[in-house]
Amino acid sequence: MALAESFAAHPNRAEAPLSPARSFGARPDYPGEAMDELRTWVDEIAALTQPDRVHWVDGSKAEHDAIVDQMVDEGRLIKLNPELRPGSYLARSHPSDVARTEGRTFIASEREIDAGPTNNWADPAEMREKMTGLFAGSMRGRTMYVLPFSMGAVGGPLSKIGVQVTDSAYALISIEVMTRVGDAVLREIAEGQPWVRTVHSVGAPLAPGQEDEAWPCNDDKYIVHYPESLEVWSYGSGYGGNAILAKKCFALRIASVIGRDEGWLAEHMLLIRVIDPNEKVYHLAAAFPSACGKTNLAMLRPTIPGWRVETMGDDIAWIRPGEDGRLWAINPEAGFFGVAPGTGESTNVTAVETLWGNTVFTNVALTPEGDVWWEGLTDEAPAHLTDWQGNDWTPEADHPAAHPNSRFTVSAAQCPQIAPDWEDAVPLDAILFGGRRATNVPLVVEATDWTHGVFIGSNISSERTAAAEGTVGELRRDPFAMLPFCGYNMADYFGHWLRVGAGLRFDRAPRIFQVNWFRRGSDGRFLWPGFGDNSRVIDWIVRRLQGEVGARVSPIGRLPHLEDLNLDGIEVPQEDLEELFHVDPSTWAQEADLTEAFYDTFDGRVPTALTSELSALRTRLASSAS
Ligand code: OXD
Ligand code: MN
């Protein structure tokens, strides 16, 4: 079967009969060595963590509803007004547990060099001893849930499976949205598919009779990855990125290691299908650092007539070379765990429509009518709210009503512009690298070839946002938007990108572009309207793919001829346009110095192809300055 057909076919999607029914939460008794191995592992974790109960999750609606009802009764979730937001809930985290904790995230590879200078390395033997101590008895008084999950459609050709054990019901209901959970996955395990082991505890054991917190967690946090044994152990945090281990921990950090070894790429990228006015179809993957408008691009509504975008994924893409010399991509996730603030009718109407119901909100504000609100949902704040910490709030308050990293968790299938075949693999036509840059980086630049594109990707930087701890606004180097998510040495990761590119058919490899929606003028104004008008940049990119428009050569890559941009219906003054694409050789020479300093941190491990790109850039800048 041709590769494209085999990707489309997905013969074993979960339609085949499931294993025999079992009672609520019970341990499955399907026979087989692989299942014995799983049961033994679960028993070992339970013996260590000592939960009161072990509940094997079957992923059924009845089970989900029972767990959610119990969470509401226990005060862990607030049920929203079903007339305004049916099937939806609000969770409020502990104020100290609101974002990923990169400083407490570790790669425990056998050799320190395999973690590289951008990761926190820990010695695996020492870390195991430490974690065993922390997890001993950590689930006392709680239920330990066992969740078999699939990233990608169950049985799909690019899919991978894992099992998470967790003592957090919040993690459980989030994982049920973000992945495919349940017995269809157990059947895969029973049939011998390899699976990744992930263990999570909020680190808050309960003594007999002790009253629980609404959001239990521990001040001491460890998010630990063992790349050799493909395991994740996460302790102390209930926050999504630290607790939904299938997402950043597995689908990026561990999967990037699997991808390195198997010849594919696990990337922090959205995935969209763009349909031009002639109904021609293109697939784009785009890497943006956290909270840089990635969800907005994933759900783009073009403002130019005749163009459509179908959403396929908003955060992660698994990308594999096909036998046809192209790159094929899937979104391994099943839901969106998106940043709420800034998502509004005027900025991302598709996301607002996606959230009509069946959504778990975390750390947003509550309206007196029992609905949710966050900064940017509407232009004007309601006169009275309960803020994310449960306190009264009015627009005069000195802090936002919703936490800047407050989130929605919702099934991808609920997105009104989701591609009908969003669970299938699609061939990539272009890869975009973006960031939030007030200066220097033009609205769009095309790489001259794959190696130059990898060079650009290795140099992505962005002003810091609230998705991780740190000072908001500060410039942060975030190569491929993978800095916090690459499970191995990033210099080797750059080399892996070069190798993957070298294996593609040169005329079928995706073309690579850099974009920046956030450039400001010298007066501080944004120079580009952004949002739906970013479709104008996509239009140019697609016309480049079609060979319909030329480009001008610049020291940093190919730039559009300004007259080729479709600006019908918007007013962008000529000076702003020129500033949007201005390349200043002296500030770019400073960027080159920063690149050199960054590459130097890898002690000579950065591939020569990239250091040569840097020298070539400097030569081009010098000759353009003279
Ligand atoms: C996210 C992130 O939550 O990138 O997606 O931080
Ligand atoms: Mn992300």
PDB file of N, CA, C and O in Angstrom, residues 4 66 294 328 440 533 550 563 600:
ATOM      1  N   ALA A   4       0.842   7.125   1.604  1.00  0.00           N
ATOM      2  CA  ALA A   4      -0.267   8.049   1.863  1.00  0.00           C
ATOM      3  C   ALA A   4      -1.526   7.275   2.220  1.00  0.00           C
ATOM      4  O   ALA A   4      -2.241   7.615   3.157  1.00  0.00           O
ATOM      5  N   ALA A  66     -19.294  10.073  37.197  1.00  0.00           N
ATOM      6  CA  ALA A  66     -19.255   9.768  38.643  1.00  0.00           C
ATOM      7  C   ALA A  66     -18.075  10.495  39.293  1.00  0.00           C
ATOM      8  O   ALA A  66     -18.200  11.063  40.386  1.00  0.00           O
ATOM      9  N   LYS A 294      -0.282  31.016  19.502  1.00  0.00           N
ATOM     10  CA  LYS A 294      -0.293  29.747  18.766  1.00  0.00           C
ATOM     11  C   LYS A 294      -1.726  29.249  18.548  1.00  0.00           C
ATOM     12  O   LYS A 294      -2.077  28.819  17.447  1.00  0.00           O
ATOM     13  N   TRP A 328       5.358  13.652   7.072  1.00  0.00           N
ATOM     14  CA  TRP A 328       3.950  13.458   7.441  1.00  0.00           C
ATOM     15  C   TRP A 328       3.774  13.777   8.914  1.00  0.00           C
ATOM     16  O   TRP A 328       4.631  13.424   9.725  1.00  0.00           O
ATOM     17  N   ASN A 440      13.730  43.931  15.126  1.00  0.00           N
ATOM     18  CA  ASN A 440      14.634  43.119  14.296  1.00  0.00           C
ATOM     19  C   ASN A 440      13.994  42.084  13.364  1.00  0.00           C
ATOM     20  O   ASN A 440      14.337  42.005  12.201  1.00  0.00           O
ATOM     21  N   ASP A 533      -5.700  38.761  10.136  1.00  0.00           N
ATOM     22  CA  ASP A 533      -4.906  39.319   9.034  1.00  0.00           C
ATOM     23  C   ASP A 533      -3.579  38.580   8.846  1.00  0.00           C
ATOM     24  O   ASP A 533      -2.901  38.785   7.833  1.00  0.00           O
ATOM     25  N   GLY A 550       7.786  35.984  -6.592  1.00  0.00           N
ATOM     26  CA  GLY A 550       9.231  35.970  -6.338  1.00  0.00           C
ATOM     27  C   GLY A 550       9.507  36.476  -4.928  1.00  0.00           C
ATOM     28  O   GLY A 550       8.589  36.700  -4.142  1.00  0.00           O
ATOM     29  N   GLU A 563       4.809  44.679  -2.802  1.00  0.00           N
ATOM     30  CA  GLU A 563       3.589  44.718  -3.622  1.00  0.00           C
ATOM     31  C   GLU A 563       2.940  43.338  -3.757  1.00  0.00           C
ATOM     32  O   GLU A 563       1.793  43.212  -4.183  1.00  0.00           O
ATOM     33  N   ASP A 600      28.101  28.565  21.749  1.00  0.00           N
ATOM     34  CA  ASP A 600      29.278  28.251  22.569  1.00  0.00           C
ATOM     35  C   ASP A 600      28.923  27.466  23.829  1.00  0.00           C
ATOM     36  O   ASP A 600      29.752  26.733  24.356  1.00  0.00           O
TER      37      ASP A 600
END
